[in-house]
Tab-separated table of C-alpha atoms and ligand atoms in Angstrom:
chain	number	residue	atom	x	y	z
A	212	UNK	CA	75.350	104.359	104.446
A	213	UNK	CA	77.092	105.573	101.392
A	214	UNK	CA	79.221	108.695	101.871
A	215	UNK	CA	82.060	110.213	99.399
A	216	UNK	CA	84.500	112.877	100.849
A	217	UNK	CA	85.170	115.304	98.345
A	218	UNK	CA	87.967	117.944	98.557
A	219	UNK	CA	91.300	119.376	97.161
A	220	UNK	CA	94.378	116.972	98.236
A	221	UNK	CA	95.882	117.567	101.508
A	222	UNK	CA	92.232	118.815	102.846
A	223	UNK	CA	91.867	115.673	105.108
A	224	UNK	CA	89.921	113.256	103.627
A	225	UNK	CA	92.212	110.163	104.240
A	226	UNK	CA	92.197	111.146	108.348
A	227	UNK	CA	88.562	111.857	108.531
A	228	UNK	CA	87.889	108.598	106.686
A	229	UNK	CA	90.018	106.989	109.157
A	230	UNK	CA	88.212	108.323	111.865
A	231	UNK	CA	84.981	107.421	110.355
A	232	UNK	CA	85.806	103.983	110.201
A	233	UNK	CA	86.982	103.584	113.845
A	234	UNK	CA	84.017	104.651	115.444
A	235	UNK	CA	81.442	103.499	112.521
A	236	UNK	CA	82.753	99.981	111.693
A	237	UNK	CA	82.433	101.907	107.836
A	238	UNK	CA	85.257	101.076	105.291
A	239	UNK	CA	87.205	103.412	103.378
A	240	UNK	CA	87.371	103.148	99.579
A	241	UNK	CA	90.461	105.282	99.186
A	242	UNK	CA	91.816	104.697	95.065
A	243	UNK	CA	94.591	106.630	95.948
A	244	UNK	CA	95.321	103.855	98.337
A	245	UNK	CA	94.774	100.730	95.890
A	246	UNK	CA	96.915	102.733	93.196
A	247	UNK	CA	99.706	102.688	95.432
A	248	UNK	CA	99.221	99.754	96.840
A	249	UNK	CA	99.293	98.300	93.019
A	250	UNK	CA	102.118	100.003	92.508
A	251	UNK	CA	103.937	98.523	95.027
A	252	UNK	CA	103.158	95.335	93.824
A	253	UNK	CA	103.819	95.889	90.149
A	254	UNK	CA	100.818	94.578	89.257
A	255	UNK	CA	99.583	95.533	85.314
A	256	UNK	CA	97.327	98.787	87.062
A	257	UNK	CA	100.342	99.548	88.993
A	258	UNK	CA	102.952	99.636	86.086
A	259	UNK	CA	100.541	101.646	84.173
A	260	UNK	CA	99.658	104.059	87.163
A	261	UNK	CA	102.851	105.076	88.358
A	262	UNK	CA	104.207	107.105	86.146
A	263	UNK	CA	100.757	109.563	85.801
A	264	UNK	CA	100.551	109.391	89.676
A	265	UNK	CA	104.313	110.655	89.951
A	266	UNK	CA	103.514	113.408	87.493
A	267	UNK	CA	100.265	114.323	89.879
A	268	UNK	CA	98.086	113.803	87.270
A	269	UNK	CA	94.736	111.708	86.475
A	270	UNK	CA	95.025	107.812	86.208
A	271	UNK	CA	92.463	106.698	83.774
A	272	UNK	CA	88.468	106.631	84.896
A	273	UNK	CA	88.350	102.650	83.499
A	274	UNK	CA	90.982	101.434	85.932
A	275	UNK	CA	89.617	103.499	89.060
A	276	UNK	CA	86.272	102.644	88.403
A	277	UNK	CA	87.154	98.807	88.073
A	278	UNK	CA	89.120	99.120	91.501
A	279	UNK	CA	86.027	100.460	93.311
A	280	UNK	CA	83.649	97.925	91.641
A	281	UNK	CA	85.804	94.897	92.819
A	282	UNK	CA	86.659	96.156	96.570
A	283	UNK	CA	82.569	96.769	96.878
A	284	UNK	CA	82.159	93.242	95.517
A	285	UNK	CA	84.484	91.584	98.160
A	286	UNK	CA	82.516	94.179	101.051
A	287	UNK	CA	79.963	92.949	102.704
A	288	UNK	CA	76.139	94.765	101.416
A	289	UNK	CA	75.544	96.036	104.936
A	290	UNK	CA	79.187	98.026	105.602
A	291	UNK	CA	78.586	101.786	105.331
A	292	UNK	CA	81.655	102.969	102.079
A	293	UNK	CA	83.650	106.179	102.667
A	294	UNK	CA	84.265	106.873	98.759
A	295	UNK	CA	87.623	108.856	99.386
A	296	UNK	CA	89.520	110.187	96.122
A	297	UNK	CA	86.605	108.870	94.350
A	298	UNK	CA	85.177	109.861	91.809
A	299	UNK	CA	87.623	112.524	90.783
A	300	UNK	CA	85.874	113.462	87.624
A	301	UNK	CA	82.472	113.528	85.957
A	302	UNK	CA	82.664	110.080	83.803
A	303	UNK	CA	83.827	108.726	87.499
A	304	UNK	CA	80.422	109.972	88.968
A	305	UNK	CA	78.593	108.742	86.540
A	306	UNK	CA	80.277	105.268	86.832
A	307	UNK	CA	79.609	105.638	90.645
A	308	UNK	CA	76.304	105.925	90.483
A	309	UNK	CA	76.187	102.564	87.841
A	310	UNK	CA	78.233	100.876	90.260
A	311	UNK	CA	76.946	101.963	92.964
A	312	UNK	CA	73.103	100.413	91.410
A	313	UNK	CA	74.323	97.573	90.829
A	314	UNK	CA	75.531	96.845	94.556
A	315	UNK	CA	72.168	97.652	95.423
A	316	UNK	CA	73.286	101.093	97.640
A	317	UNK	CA	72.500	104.346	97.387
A	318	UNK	CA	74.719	107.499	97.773
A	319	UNK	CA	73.608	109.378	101.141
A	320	UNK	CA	76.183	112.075	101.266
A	321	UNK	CA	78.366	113.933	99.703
A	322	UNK	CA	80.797	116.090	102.258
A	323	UNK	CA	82.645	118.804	100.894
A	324	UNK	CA	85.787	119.453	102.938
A	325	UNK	CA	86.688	123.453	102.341
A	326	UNK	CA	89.850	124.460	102.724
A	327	UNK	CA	92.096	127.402	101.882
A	328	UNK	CA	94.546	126.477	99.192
A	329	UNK	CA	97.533	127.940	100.722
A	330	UNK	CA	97.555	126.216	103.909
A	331	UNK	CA	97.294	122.839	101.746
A	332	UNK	CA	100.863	122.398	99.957
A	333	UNK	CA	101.921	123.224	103.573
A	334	UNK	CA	99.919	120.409	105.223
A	335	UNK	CA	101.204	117.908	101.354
A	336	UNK	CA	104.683	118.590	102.088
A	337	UNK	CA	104.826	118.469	105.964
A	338	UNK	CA	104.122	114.732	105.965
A	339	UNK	CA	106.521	112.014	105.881
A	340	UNK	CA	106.335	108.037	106.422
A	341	UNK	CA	109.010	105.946	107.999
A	342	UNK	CA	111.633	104.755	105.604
A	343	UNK	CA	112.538	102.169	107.913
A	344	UNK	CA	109.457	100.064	108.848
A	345	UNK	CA	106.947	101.914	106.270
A	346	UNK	CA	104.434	101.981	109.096
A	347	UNK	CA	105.055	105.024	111.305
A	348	UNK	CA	103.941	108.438	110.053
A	349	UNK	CA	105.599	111.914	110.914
A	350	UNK	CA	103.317	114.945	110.658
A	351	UNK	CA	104.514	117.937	110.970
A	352	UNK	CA	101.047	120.107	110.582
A	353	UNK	CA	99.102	117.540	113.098
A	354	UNK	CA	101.968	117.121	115.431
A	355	UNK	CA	104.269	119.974	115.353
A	356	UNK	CA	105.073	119.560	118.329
A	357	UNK	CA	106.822	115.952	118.041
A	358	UNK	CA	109.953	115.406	116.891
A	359	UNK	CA	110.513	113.018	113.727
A	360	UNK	CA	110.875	109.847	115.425
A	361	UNK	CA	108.969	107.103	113.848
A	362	UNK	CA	106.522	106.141	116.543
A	363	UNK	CA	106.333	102.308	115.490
A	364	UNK	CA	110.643	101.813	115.051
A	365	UNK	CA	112.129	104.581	116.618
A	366	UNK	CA	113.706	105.234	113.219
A	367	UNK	CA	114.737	108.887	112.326
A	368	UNK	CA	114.340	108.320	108.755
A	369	UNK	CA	111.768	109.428	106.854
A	370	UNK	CA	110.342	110.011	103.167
A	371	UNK	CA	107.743	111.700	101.499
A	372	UNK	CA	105.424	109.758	99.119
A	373	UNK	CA	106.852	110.793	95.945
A	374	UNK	CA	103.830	113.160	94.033
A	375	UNK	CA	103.945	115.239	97.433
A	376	UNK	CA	106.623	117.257	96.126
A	377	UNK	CA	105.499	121.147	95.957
A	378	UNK	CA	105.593	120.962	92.184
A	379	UNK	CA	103.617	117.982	92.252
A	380	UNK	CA	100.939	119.094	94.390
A	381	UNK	CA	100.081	122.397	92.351
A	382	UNK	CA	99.628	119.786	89.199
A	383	UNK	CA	97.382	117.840	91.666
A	384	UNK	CA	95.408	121.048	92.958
A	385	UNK	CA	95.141	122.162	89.633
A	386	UNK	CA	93.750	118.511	88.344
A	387	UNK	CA	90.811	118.765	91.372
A	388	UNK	CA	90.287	122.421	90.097
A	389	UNK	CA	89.369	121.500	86.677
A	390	UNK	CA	88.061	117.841	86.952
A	391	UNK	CA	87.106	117.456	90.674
A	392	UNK	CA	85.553	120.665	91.654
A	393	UNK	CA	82.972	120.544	88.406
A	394	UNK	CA	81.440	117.483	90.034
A	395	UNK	CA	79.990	119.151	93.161
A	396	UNK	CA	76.938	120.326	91.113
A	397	UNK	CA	75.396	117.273	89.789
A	398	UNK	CA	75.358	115.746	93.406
A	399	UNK	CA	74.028	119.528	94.610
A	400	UNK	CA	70.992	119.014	92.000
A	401	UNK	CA	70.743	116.146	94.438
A	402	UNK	CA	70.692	118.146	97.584
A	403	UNK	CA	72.272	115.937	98.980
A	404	UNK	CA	76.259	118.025	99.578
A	405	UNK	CA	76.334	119.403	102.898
A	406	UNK	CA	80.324	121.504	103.033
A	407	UNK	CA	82.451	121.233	106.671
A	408	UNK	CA	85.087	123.697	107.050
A	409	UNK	CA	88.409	121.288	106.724
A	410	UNK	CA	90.229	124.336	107.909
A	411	UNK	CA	89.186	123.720	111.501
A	412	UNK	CA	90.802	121.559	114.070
A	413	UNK	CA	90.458	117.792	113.139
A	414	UNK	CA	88.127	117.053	116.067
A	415	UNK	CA	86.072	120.011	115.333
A	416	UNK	CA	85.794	118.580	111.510
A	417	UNK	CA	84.821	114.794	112.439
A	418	UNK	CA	82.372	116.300	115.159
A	419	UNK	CA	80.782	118.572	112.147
A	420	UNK	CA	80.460	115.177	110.078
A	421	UNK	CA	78.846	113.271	112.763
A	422	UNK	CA	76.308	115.850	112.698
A	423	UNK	CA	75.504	115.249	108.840
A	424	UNK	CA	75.614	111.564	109.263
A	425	UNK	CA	73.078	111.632	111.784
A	426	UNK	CA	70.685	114.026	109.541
A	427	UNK	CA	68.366	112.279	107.412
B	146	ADP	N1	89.721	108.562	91.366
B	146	ADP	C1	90.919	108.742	90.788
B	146	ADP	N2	91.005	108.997	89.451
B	146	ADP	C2	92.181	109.176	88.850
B	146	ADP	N3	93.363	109.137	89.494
B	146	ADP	C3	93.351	108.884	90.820
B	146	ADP	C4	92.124	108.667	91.530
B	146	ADP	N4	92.414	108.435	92.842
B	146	ADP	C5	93.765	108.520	92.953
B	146	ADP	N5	94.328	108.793	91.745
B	146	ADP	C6	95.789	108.963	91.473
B	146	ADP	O1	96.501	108.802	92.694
B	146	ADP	C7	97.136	110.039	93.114
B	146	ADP	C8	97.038	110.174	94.641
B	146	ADP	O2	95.681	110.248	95.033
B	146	ADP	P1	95.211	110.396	96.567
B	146	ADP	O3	95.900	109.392	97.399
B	146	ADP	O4	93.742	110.439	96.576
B	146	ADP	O5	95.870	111.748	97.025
B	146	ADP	P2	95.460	113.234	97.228
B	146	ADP	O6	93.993	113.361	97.533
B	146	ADP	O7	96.331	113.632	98.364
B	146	ADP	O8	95.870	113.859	95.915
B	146	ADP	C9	96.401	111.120	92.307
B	146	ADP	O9	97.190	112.273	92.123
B	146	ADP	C10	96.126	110.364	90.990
B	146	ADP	O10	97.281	110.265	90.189
């Protein structure tokens, strides 16, 4: 099973994915995950990446494209991919669907997570990871409710990834509104995009995905 999550940032891709994997042994191909991850080891991609990621805008197609190519490589042929972040713009889909060939899969689904844009630099700027351990994570749109204590280190200390800035976010909704968005109609020639409303509660959303994963 070959799936890609498709929607504006903050609309909940990364925790669905998440989800996905725990209960469907599926891995998550997030490139917003291997960029930072690169960055934070200075590799070449990295030291090239982190300046256009801080500014909320596109990395280049080449280097996502080669990051997806190589972490399908090292999967295993029979785990299910959760393309998340990926592809972000038409040359991207089109390289998906080379790569994609060559790994001998297929693309099953394409979920379209629809969300209000308002509520989404809300949900961007309401989330924090522990400065401390790195680990812990403090929502404050999941878990309002919860005070920011790290819940891995007990540390009060938080950050914010840095492009998750308000500023930075409207550069980032406004990069999926002219680059992102325009893909949704090659893979609805398809018929195969079915949309979930990312607006409702999280186990509401993952129960509406089930139900397209079990459709044919
Ligand atoms: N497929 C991609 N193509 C180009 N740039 C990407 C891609 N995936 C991630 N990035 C870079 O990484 C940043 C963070 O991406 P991501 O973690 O997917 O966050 P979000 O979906 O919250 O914006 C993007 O703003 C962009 O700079």
């Amino acid at each position: 099973m070959n799936i890609i999550l498709l929607g504006p940032p903050g609309a909940g891709k990364g925790t669905q994915a998440n989800l996905l994997v725990e209960h469907h042994g599926m891995r998550q191909l997030s490139t917003g995950d291997m960029l930072r991850a690169a960055v934070k080891a200075e590799t070449p991609v990295g030291l090239q990446a982190k300046a256009v990621m801080e500014r909320g805008e596109l990395v280049s197609d080449e280097i996502v494209s080669a990051l997806i190519d190589a972490e399908l490589l090292a999967m295993g042929e029979h785990v299910g991919a959760i393309f998340d972040g990926y592809p972000r713009t038409a040359a991207q889909a089109h390289s998906l669907d080379e790569i994609l060939g060559k790994h001998g899969r297929e693309l099953d689904h394409v979920i379209e997570l629809a969300v209000d844009e308002d509520a989404l630099v809300d949900r961007i700027t309401g989330r924090f990871t522990c400065a401390k351990c790195g680990e812990g994570y403090h929502d404050r749109y999941k878990q309002p409710e919860v005070a920011g204590v790290c819940d891995k280190c007990g540390s009060t200390d938080f950050k914010r990834r840095p492009d998750d800035t308000e500023e930075t976010v409207r550069t980032r909704m406004a990069e999926y509104r002219a680059k992102t968005a325009p893909i949704l109609p090659i893979y609805e020639e398809r018929g195969i995009v079915q949309r979930v409303d990312g607006m409702a509660a999280i186990g509401d959303v993952t129960s509406a995905i089930e139900k397209v994963l079990a459709s044919a």
